[in-house]
Amino acid sequence: MVIRLLGIIVGLLFIVLAPVMAYNQVESLAMCLSIFLMGIVFLVYGVKGNQGLLKILPKNSNLKLW
């Protein structure tokens, strides 16, 4: 439960601070977009847990590596 709470906090920080860093030109736009997407992933995990992540992350069950 503590990990999910930290996921919510980190996700919200990433989502809020990514546009601020882009506006202040601290990071490039591509980097801020990736930070924003990571924030969404953290936030989904914090709110929904593993089942929420399975809905947004790609599944590799049909992926053949060899």
PDB file of C-alpha atoms in Angstrom:
ATOM      1  CA  MET A   1       0.000   0.000   0.000  1.00  0.00           C
ATOM      2  CA  VAL A   2       2.894   2.345   0.754  1.00  0.00           C
ATOM      3  CA  ILE A   3       4.387   1.683  -2.693  1.00  0.00           C
ATOM      4  CA  ARG A   4       1.089   2.611  -4.347  1.00  0.00           C
ATOM      5  CA  LEU A   5       0.909   5.815  -2.307  1.00  0.00           C
ATOM      6  CA  LEU A   6       4.428   6.691  -3.427  1.00  0.00           C
ATOM      7  CA  GLY A   7       3.367   5.926  -7.011  1.00  0.00           C
ATOM      8  CA  ILE A   8       0.551   8.452  -6.725  1.00  0.00           C
ATOM      9  CA  ILE A   9       2.855  11.114  -5.258  1.00  0.00           C
ATOM     10  CA  VAL A  10       5.635  10.576  -7.817  1.00  0.00           C
ATOM     11  CA  GLY A  11       3.129  10.409 -10.673  1.00  0.00           C
ATOM     12  CA  LEU A  12       1.524  13.683  -9.687  1.00  0.00           C
ATOM     13  CA  LEU A  13       4.919  15.359  -9.309  1.00  0.00           C
ATOM     14  CA  PHE A  14       6.005  14.158 -12.754  1.00  0.00           C
ATOM     15  CA  ILE A  15       2.745  15.260 -14.373  1.00  0.00           C
ATOM     16  CA  VAL A  16       2.797  18.696 -12.731  1.00  0.00           C
ATOM     17  CA  LEU A  17       6.506  19.446 -13.105  1.00  0.00           C
ATOM     18  CA  ALA A  18       6.975  18.285 -16.717  1.00  0.00           C
ATOM     19  CA  PRO A  19       5.132  21.278 -18.249  1.00  0.00           C
ATOM     20  CA  VAL A  20       6.874  23.628 -15.800  1.00  0.00           C
ATOM     21  CA  MET A  21      10.291  22.349 -16.880  1.00  0.00           C
ATOM     22  CA  ALA A  22       9.310  22.702 -20.539  1.00  0.00           C
ATOM     23  CA  TYR A  23       8.107  26.259 -19.979  1.00  0.00           C
ATOM     24  CA  ASN A  24      11.277  27.262 -18.136  1.00  0.00           C
ATOM     25  CA  GLN A  25      13.387  25.470 -20.771  1.00  0.00           C
ATOM     26  CA  VAL A  26      15.134  23.373 -18.150  1.00  0.00           C
ATOM     27  CA  GLU A  27      14.614  20.226 -20.234  1.00  0.00           C
ATOM     28  CA  SER A  28      13.913  19.661 -23.898  1.00  0.00           C
ATOM     29  CA  LEU A  29      10.375  19.095 -25.094  1.00  0.00           C
ATOM     30  CA  ALA A  30      11.050  15.422 -25.865  1.00  0.00           C
ATOM     31  CA  MET A  31      12.398  14.860 -22.357  1.00  0.00           C
ATOM     32  CA  CYS A  32       9.399  16.599 -20.786  1.00  0.00           C
ATOM     33  CA  LEU A  33       7.031  14.469 -22.832  1.00  0.00           C
ATOM     34  CA  SER A  34       8.741  11.307 -21.635  1.00  0.00           C
ATOM     35  CA  ILE A  35       8.634  12.558 -18.026  1.00  0.00           C
ATOM     36  CA  PHE A  36       4.909  13.258 -18.452  1.00  0.00           C
ATOM     37  CA  LEU A  37       4.289   9.742 -19.806  1.00  0.00           C
ATOM     38  CA  MET A  38       6.267   8.208 -16.940  1.00  0.00           C
ATOM     39  CA  GLY A  39       4.126  10.237 -14.557  1.00  0.00           C
ATOM     40  CA  ILE A  40       1.004   8.734 -16.118  1.00  0.00           C
ATOM     41  CA  VAL A  41       2.424   5.230 -15.660  1.00  0.00           C
ATOM     42  CA  PHE A  42       3.284   5.917 -12.006  1.00  0.00           C
ATOM     43  CA  LEU A  43      -0.134   7.431 -11.377  1.00  0.00           C
ATOM     44  CA  VAL A  44      -1.978   4.507 -12.971  1.00  0.00           C
ATOM     45  CA  TYR A  45       0.005   2.072 -10.843  1.00  0.00           C
ATOM     46  CA  GLY A  46      -0.694   4.087  -7.703  1.00  0.00           C
ATOM     47  CA  VAL A  47      -4.428   4.237  -8.359  1.00  0.00           C
ATOM     48  CA  LYS A  48      -5.197   0.898 -10.014  1.00  0.00           C
ATOM     49  CA  GLY A  49      -2.246  -1.315  -9.057  1.00  0.00           C
ATOM     50  CA  ASN A  50      -0.960  -4.132 -11.229  1.00  0.00           C
ATOM     51  CA  GLN A  51      -4.277  -4.635 -13.019  1.00  0.00           C
ATOM     52  CA  GLY A  52      -4.289  -1.034 -14.152  1.00  0.00           C
ATOM     53  CA  LEU A  53      -0.772  -1.340 -15.510  1.00  0.00           C
ATOM     54  CA  LEU A  54      -1.677  -4.460 -17.462  1.00  0.00           C
ATOM     55  CA  LYS A  55      -4.338  -2.463 -19.285  1.00  0.00           C
ATOM     56  CA  ILE A  56      -1.987   0.272 -20.542  1.00  0.00           C
ATOM     57  CA  LEU A  57       1.328  -1.552 -20.979  1.00  0.00           C
ATOM     58  CA  PRO A  58       1.860  -3.786 -24.006  1.00  0.00           C
ATOM     59  CA  LYS A  59       1.600  -7.498 -23.432  1.00  0.00           C
ATOM     60  CA  ASN A  60       4.349  -9.771 -24.622  1.00  0.00           C
ATOM     61  CA  SER A  61       2.380 -13.020 -24.554  1.00  0.00           C
ATOM     62  CA  ASN A  62       2.132 -13.083 -28.351  1.00  0.00           C
ATOM     63  CA  LEU A  63       5.615 -11.706 -28.894  1.00  0.00           C
ATOM     64  CA  LYS A  64       8.172 -14.213 -30.140  1.00  0.00           C
ATOM     65  CA  LEU A  65      11.719 -13.219 -29.333  1.00  0.00           C
ATOM     66  CA  TRP A  66      13.448 -16.043 -31.238  1.00  0.00           C
TER      67      TRP A  66
END
